mmCIF file of C-alpha atoms and ligand atoms in Angstrom:
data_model
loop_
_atom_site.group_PDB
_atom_site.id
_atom_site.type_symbol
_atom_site.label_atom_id
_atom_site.label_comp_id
_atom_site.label_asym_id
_atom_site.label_seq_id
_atom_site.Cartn_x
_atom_site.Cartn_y
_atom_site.Cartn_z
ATOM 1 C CA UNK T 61 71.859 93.707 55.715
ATOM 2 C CA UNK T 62 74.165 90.842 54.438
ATOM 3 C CA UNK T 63 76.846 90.424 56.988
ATOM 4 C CA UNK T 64 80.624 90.531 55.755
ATOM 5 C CA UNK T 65 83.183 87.277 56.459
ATOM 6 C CA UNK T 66 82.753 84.496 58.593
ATOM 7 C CA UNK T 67 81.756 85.197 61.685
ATOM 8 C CA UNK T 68 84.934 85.673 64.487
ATOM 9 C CA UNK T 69 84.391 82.036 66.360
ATOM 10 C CA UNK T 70 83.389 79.499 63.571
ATOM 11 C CA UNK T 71 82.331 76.009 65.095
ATOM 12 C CA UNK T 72 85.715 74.476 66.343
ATOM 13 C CA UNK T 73 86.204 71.290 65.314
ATOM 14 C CA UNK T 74 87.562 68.719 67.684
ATOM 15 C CA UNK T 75 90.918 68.843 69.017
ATOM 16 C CA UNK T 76 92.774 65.427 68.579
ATOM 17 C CA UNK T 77 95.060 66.601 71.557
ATOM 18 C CA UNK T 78 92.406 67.180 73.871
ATOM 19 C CA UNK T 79 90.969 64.531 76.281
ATOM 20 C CA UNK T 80 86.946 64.596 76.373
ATOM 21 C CA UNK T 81 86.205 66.416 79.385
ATOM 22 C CA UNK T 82 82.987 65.809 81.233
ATOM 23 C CA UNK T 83 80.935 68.210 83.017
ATOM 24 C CA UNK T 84 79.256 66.795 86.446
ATOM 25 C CA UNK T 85 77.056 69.215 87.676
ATOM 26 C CA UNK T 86 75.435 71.315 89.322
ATOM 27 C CA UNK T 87 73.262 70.575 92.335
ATOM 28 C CA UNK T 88 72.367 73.917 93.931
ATOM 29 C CA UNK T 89 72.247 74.226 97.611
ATOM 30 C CA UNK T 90 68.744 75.206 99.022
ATOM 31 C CA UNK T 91 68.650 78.684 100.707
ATOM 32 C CA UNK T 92 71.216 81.509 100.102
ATOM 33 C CA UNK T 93 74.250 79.544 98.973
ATOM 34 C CA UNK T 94 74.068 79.575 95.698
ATOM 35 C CA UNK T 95 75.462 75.805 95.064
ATOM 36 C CA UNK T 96 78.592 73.824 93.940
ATOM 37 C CA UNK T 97 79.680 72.573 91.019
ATOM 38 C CA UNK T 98 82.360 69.598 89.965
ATOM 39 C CA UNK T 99 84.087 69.727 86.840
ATOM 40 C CA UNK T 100 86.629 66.711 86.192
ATOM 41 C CA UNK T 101 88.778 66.942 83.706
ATOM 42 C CA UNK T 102 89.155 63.124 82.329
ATOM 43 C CA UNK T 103 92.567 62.212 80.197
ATOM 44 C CA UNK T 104 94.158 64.417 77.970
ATOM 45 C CA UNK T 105 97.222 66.549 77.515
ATOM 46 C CA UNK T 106 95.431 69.623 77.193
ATOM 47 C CA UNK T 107 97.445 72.422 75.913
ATOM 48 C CA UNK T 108 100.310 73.181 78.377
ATOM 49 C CA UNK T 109 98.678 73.626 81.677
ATOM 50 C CA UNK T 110 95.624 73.184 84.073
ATOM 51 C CA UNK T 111 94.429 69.856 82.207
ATOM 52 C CA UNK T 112 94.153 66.529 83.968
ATOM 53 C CA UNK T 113 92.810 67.893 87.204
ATOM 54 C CA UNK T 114 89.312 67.779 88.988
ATOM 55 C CA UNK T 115 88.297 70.634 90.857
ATOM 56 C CA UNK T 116 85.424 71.357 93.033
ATOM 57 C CA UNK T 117 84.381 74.967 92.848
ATOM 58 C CA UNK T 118 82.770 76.624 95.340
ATOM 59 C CA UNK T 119 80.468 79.950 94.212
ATOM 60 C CA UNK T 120 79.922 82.401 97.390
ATOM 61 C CA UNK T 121 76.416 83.590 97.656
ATOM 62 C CA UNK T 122 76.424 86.815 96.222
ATOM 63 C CA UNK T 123 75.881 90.069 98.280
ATOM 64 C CA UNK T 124 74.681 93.627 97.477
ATOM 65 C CA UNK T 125 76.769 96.916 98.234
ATOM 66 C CA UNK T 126 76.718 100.039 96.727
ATOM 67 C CA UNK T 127 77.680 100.091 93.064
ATOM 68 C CA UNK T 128 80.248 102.386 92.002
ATOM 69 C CA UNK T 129 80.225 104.986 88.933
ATOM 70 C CA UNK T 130 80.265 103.750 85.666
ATOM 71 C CA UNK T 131 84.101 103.055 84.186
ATOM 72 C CA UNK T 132 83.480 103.368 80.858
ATOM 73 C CA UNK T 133 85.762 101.775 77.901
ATOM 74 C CA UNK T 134 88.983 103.623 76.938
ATOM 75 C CA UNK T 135 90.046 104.021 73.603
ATOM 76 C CA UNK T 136 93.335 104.548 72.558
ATOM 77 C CA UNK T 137 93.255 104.394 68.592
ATOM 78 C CA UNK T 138 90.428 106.714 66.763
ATOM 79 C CA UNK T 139 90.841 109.586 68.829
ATOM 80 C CA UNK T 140 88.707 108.684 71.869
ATOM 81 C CA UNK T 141 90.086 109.735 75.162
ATOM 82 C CA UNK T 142 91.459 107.329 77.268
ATOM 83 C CA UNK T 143 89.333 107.118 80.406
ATOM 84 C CA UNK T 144 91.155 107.304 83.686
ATOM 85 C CA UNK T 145 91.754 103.702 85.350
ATOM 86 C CA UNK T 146 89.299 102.384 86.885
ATOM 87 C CA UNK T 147 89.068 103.358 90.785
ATOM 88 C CA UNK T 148 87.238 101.229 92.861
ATOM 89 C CA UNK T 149 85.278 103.235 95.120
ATOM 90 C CA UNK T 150 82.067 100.775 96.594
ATOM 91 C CA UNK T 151 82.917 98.259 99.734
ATOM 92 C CA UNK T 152 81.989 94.971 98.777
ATOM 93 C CA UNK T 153 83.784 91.886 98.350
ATOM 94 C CA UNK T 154 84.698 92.997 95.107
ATOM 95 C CA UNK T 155 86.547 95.875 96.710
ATOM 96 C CA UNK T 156 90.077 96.461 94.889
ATOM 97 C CA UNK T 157 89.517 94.102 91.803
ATOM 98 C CA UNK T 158 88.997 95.482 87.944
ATOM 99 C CA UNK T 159 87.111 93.554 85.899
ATOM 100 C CA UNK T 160 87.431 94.135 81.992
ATOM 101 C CA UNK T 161 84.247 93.446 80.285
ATOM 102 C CA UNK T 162 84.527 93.121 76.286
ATOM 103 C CA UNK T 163 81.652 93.088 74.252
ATOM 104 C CA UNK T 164 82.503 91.188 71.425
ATOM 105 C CA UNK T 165 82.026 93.496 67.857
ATOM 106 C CA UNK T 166 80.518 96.541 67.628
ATOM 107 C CA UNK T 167 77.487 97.746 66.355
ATOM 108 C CA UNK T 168 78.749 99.933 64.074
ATOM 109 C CA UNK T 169 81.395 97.684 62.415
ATOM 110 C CA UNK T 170 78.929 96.749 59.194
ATOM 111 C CA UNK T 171 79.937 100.052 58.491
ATOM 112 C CA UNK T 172 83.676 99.950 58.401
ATOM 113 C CA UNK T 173 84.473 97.328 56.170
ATOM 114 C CA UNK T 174 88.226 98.238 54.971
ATOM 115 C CA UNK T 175 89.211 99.579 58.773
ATOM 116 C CA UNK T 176 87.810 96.246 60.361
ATOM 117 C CA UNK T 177 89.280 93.695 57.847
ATOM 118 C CA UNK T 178 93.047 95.628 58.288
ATOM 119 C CA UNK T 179 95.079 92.876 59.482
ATOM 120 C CA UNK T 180 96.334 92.802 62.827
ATOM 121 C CA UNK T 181 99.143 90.776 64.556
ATOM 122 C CA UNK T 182 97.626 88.360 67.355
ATOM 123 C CA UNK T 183 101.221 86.674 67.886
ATOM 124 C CA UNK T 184 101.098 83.714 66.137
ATOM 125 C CA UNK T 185 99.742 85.469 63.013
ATOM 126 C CA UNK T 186 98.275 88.349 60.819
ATOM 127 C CA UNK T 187 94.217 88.527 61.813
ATOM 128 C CA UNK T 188 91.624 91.170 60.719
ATOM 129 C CA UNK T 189 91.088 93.778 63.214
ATOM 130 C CA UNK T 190 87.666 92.474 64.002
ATOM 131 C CA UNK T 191 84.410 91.332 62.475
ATOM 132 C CA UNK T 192 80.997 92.317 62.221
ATOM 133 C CA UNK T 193 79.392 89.415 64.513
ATOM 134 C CA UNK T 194 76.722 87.311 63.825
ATOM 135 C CA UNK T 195 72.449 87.951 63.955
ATOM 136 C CA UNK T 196 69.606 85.979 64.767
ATOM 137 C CA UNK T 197 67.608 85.082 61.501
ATOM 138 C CA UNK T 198 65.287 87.839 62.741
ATOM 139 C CA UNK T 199 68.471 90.773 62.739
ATOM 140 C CA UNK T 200 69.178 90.982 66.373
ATOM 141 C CA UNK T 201 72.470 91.239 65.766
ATOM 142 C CA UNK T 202 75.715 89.735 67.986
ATOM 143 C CA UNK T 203 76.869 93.327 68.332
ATOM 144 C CA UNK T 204 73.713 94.299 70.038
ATOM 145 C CA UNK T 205 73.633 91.123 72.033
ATOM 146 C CA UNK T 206 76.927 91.732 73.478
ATOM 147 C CA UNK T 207 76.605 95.346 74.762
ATOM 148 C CA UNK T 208 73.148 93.999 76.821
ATOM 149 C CA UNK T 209 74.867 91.668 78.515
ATOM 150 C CA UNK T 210 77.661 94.015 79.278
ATOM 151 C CA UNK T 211 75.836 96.587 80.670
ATOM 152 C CA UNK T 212 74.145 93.635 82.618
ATOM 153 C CA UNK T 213 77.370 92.300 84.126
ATOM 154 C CA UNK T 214 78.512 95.835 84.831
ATOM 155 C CA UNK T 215 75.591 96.619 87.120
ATOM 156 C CA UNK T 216 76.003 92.967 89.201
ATOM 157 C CA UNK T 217 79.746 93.778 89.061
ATOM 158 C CA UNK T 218 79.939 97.142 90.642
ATOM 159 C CA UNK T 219 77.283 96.234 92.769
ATOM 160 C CA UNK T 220 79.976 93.834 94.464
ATOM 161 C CA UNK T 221 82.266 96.535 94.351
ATOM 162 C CA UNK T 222 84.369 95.531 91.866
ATOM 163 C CA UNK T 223 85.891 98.238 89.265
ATOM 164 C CA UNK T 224 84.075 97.812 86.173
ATOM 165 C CA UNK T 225 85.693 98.914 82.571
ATOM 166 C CA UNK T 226 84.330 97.649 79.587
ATOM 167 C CA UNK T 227 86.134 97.912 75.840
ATOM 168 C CA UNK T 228 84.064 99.963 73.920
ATOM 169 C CA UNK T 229 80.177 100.642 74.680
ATOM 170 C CA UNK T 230 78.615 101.530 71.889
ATOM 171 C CA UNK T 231 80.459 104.836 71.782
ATOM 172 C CA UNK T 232 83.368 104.525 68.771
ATOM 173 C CA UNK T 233 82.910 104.107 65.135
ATOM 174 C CA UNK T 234 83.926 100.500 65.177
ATOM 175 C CA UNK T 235 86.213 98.115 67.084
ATOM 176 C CA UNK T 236 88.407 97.825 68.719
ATOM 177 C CA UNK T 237 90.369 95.940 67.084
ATOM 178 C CA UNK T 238 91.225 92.635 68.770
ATOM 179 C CA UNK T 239 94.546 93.679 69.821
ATOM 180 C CA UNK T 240 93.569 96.765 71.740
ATOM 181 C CA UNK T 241 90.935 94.464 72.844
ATOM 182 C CA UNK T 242 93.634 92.444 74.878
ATOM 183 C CA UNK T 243 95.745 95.621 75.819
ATOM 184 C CA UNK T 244 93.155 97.577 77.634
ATOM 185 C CA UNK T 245 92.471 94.548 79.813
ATOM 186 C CA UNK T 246 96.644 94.470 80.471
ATOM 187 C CA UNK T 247 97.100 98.025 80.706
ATOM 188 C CA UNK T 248 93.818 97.733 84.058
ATOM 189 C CA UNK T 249 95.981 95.205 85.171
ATOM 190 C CA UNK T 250 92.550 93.492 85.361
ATOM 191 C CA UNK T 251 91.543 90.179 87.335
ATOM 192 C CA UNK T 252 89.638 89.124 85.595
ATOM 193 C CA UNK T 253 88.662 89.894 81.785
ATOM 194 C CA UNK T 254 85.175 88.333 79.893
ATOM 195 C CA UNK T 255 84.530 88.616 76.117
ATOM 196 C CA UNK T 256 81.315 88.553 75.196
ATOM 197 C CA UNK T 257 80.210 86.562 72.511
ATOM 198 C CA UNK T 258 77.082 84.553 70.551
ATOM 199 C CA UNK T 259 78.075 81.983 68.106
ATOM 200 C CA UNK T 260 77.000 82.166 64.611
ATOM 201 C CA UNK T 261 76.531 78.129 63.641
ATOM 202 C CA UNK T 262 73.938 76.002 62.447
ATOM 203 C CA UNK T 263 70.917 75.020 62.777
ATOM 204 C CA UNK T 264 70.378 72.130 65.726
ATOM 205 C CA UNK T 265 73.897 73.202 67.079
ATOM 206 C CA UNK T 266 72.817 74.600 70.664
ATOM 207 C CA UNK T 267 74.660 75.607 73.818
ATOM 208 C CA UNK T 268 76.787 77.444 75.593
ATOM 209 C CA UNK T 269 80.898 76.772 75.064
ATOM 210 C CA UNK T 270 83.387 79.254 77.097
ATOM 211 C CA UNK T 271 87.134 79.544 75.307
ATOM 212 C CA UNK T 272 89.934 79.446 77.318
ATOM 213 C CA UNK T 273 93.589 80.385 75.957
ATOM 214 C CA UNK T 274 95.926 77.617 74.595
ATOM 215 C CA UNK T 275 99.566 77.997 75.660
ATOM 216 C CA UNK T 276 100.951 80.142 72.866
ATOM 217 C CA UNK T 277 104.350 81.794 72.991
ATOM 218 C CA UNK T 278 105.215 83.983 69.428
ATOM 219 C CA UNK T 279 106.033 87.208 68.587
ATOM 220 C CA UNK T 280 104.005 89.160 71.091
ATOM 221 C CA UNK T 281 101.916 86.501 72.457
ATOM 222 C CA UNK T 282 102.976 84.797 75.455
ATOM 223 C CA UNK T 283 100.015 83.711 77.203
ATOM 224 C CA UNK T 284 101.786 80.563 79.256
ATOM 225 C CA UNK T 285 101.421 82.527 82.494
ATOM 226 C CA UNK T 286 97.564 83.105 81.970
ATOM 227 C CA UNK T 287 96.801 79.370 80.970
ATOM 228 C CA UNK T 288 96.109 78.154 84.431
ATOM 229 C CA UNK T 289 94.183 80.904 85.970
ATOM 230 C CA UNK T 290 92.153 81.782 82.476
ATOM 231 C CA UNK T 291 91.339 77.789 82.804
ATOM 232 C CA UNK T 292 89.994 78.270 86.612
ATOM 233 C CA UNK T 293 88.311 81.749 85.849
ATOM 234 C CA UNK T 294 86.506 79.475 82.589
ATOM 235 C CA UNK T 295 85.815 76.584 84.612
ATOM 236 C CA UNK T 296 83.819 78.940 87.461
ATOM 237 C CA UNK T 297 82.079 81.279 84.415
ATOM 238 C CA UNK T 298 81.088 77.580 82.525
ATOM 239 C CA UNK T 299 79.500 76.196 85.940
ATOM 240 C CA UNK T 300 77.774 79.257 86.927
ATOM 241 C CA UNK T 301 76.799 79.961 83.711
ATOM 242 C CA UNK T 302 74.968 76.532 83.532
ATOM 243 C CA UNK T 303 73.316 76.984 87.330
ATOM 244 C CA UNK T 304 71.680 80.427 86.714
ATOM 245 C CA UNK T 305 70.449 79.916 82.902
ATOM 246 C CA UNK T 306 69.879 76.346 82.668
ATOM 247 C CA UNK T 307 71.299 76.279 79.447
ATOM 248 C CA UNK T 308 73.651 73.093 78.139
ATOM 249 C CA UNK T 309 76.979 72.748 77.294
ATOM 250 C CA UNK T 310 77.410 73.237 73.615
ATOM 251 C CA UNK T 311 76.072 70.002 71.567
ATOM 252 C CA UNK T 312 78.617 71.044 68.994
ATOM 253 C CA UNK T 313 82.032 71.444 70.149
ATOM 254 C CA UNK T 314 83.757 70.545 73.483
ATOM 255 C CA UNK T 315 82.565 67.320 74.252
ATOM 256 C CA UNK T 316 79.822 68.212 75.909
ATOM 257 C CA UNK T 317 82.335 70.075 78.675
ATOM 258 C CA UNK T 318 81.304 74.047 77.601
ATOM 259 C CA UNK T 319 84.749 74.561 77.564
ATOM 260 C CA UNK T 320 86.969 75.008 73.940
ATOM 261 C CA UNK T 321 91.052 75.929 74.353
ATOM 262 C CA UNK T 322 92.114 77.977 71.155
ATOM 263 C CA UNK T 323 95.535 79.300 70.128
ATOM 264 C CA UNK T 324 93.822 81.611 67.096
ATOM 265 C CA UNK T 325 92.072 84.350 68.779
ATOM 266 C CA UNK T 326 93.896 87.785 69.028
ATOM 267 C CA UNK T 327 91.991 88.384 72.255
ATOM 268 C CA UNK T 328 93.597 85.631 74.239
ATOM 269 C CA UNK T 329 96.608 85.623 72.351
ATOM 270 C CA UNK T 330 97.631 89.138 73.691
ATOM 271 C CA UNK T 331 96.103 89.044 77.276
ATOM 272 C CA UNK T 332 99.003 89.096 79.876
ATOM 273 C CA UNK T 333 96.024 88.648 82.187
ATOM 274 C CA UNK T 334 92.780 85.945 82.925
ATOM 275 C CA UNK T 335 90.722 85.954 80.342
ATOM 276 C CA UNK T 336 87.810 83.917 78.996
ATOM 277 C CA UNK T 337 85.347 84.415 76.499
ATOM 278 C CA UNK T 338 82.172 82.928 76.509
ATOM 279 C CA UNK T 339 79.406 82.333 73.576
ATOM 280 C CA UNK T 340 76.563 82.401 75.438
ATOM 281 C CA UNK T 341 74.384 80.371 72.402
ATOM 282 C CA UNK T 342 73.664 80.068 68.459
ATOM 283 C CA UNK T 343 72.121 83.035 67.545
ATOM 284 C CA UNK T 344 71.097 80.640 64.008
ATOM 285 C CA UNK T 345 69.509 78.265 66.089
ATOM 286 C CA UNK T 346 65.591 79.185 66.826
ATOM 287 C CA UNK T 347 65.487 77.860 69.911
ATOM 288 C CA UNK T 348 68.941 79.555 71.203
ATOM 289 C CA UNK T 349 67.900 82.692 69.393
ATOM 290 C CA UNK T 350 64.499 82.923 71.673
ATOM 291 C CA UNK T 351 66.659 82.680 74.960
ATOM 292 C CA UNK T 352 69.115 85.075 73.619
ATOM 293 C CA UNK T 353 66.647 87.763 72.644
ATOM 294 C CA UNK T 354 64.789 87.524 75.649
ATOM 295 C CA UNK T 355 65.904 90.533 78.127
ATOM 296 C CA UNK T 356 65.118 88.074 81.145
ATOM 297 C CA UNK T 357 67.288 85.273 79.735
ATOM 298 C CA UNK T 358 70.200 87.889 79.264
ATOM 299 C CA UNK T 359 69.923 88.656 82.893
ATOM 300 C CA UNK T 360 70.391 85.626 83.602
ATOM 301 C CA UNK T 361 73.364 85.294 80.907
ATOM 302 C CA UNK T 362 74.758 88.367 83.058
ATOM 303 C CA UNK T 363 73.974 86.796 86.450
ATOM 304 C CA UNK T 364 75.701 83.712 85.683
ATOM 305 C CA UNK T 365 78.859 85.123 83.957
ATOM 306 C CA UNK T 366 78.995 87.863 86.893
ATOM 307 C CA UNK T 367 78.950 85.126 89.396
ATOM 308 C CA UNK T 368 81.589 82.866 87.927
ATOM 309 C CA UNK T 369 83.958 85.878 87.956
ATOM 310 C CA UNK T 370 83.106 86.293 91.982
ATOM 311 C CA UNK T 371 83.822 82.753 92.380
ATOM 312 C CA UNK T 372 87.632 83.335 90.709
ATOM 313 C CA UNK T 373 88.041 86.458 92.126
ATOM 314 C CA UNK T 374 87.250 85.156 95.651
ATOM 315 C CA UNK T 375 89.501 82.463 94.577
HETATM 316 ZN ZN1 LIG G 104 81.468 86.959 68.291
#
């Protein structure tokens, strides 16, 4: 079917305030560790915090523990039940920390024009609730996309003993909208928090980007205390990301860094807490679209994301 408004992340055009930043990466170590990665920020004023710095991350070799029970999404709108919090329960070295996973769109959200184009405050403005997502040229749609990877992450996640919620799962008529998106990760109190995305651009524009939060501070946003840490929790997801799938940088925004700061998304406007998201590739681009509807690539989507959060969370 014909899908309704732009997509939610159109291609970003340059920022004139931003410095290029360069990616030098990723030499993996043989054996168990996993590898290092330097990422070195060059120039630049950056927007309000954690710019001008190179950092050497570290990524622990992962380990395997018990995984906990499933912590499904809450919903507080539409008359779902809100789940209880999330309670770790696994040892691991995840033990203690909730993760918010949010699968960017919904499945069902073709469906619900009028409710998802309601307009919503993100702070600095009036946005619509959400959107319908992108496809591939071939209909595997963003919304589908998003929940694999999810459940993907959730399964690494727990397995490090890490509390696990996600913001919807398939299981609501459409949604949420973007500002419940960002209050069920503050109302976990969660360590971390990943949105899920694939990019919706054109053809020959390939690559991964991960968006961190700009310094924004109106109405109800005020993410100036989350700028810093959503930058290091981005920087470890970007690097990881790149070491497990092999994919590049985006070729169309960033600079050839993976990494985009916006002040225009609800999601990271509202967050009192880390967040990132990530768009893992351009679902319009053939070649993108064959990793991103291949199962094994999406593990490794999963993998990588998963491992970037252990990296911040080990800190
Ligand atoms: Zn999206």
């Amino acid at each position: 079917m014909s899908y309704v408004g732009p997509d939610f992340e159109p291609p970003q055009p340059r920022r004139p305030r931003r410095g290029p930043l360069t990616v030098a990466l990723a030499a993996l170590v043989p054996g168990a560790l996993l590898g290092w990665l330097v990422y070195e920020t060059v120039g630049g004023s950056g927007d309000g915090g954690g710019s001008g710095q190179a950092t050497v991350r570290s990524s622990p070799p992962a380990a395997s523990s018990p995984a906990t029970e499933d912590a499904t999404a809450e919903a507080t709108d539409d008359g779902k039940k809100p789940d209880a919090d999330p309670t770790p329960t696994a040892s691991g070295p995840l033990k203690g920390k909730v993760v918010v996973i949010d699968p960017g769109h919904n499945p069902e959200n073709f469906q619900h024009p009028s409710e998802i184009n309601r307009k919503v405050n993100i702070g600095t403005n009036w946005k619509e609730c959400d959107t319908t997502g992108t496809s591939t040229n071939d209909g595997y749609t963003e919304a589908e996309f998003t929940l694999d990877v999810a459940h993907r992450m959730r399964a690494l996640l727990e397995e490090q003993g890490a509390a696990v919620k996600l913001t919807q799962d398939g299981d609501r008529p459409y949604g949420p909208c973007v500002d419940e998106r960002a209050r069920i990760g503050n109302e976990a109190k969660a360590d971390a928090v990943v949105s899920i995305h694939a990019d919706g651009s054109g053809t020959g524009n390939r690559g991964f980007h991960v968006i961190l939060p700009g310094a924004v501070h109106a109405g109800s946003a005020d993410t100036r205390a989350i700028v810093a840490p959503s930058r290091d929790l981005g920087e470890r997801v970007a690097g990881r990301f790149v070491a497990v799938t092999g994919s590049a940088p985006s070729n169309y925004v960033g600079d050839g860094s993976g990494l985009v700061t916006r002040k225009d998304l609800g999601g990271l406007n509202l967050s009192t807490v880390p967040k990132v998201f990530i768009e893992c590739g351009n679902m319009r681009d053939s070649k993108d679209a064959a990793s991103l509807t291949s199962g094994a690539w999406r593990q490794k989507a999963a993998q990588g994301i998963s491992e970037g959060i252990v990296s911040f969370l080990h800190g």
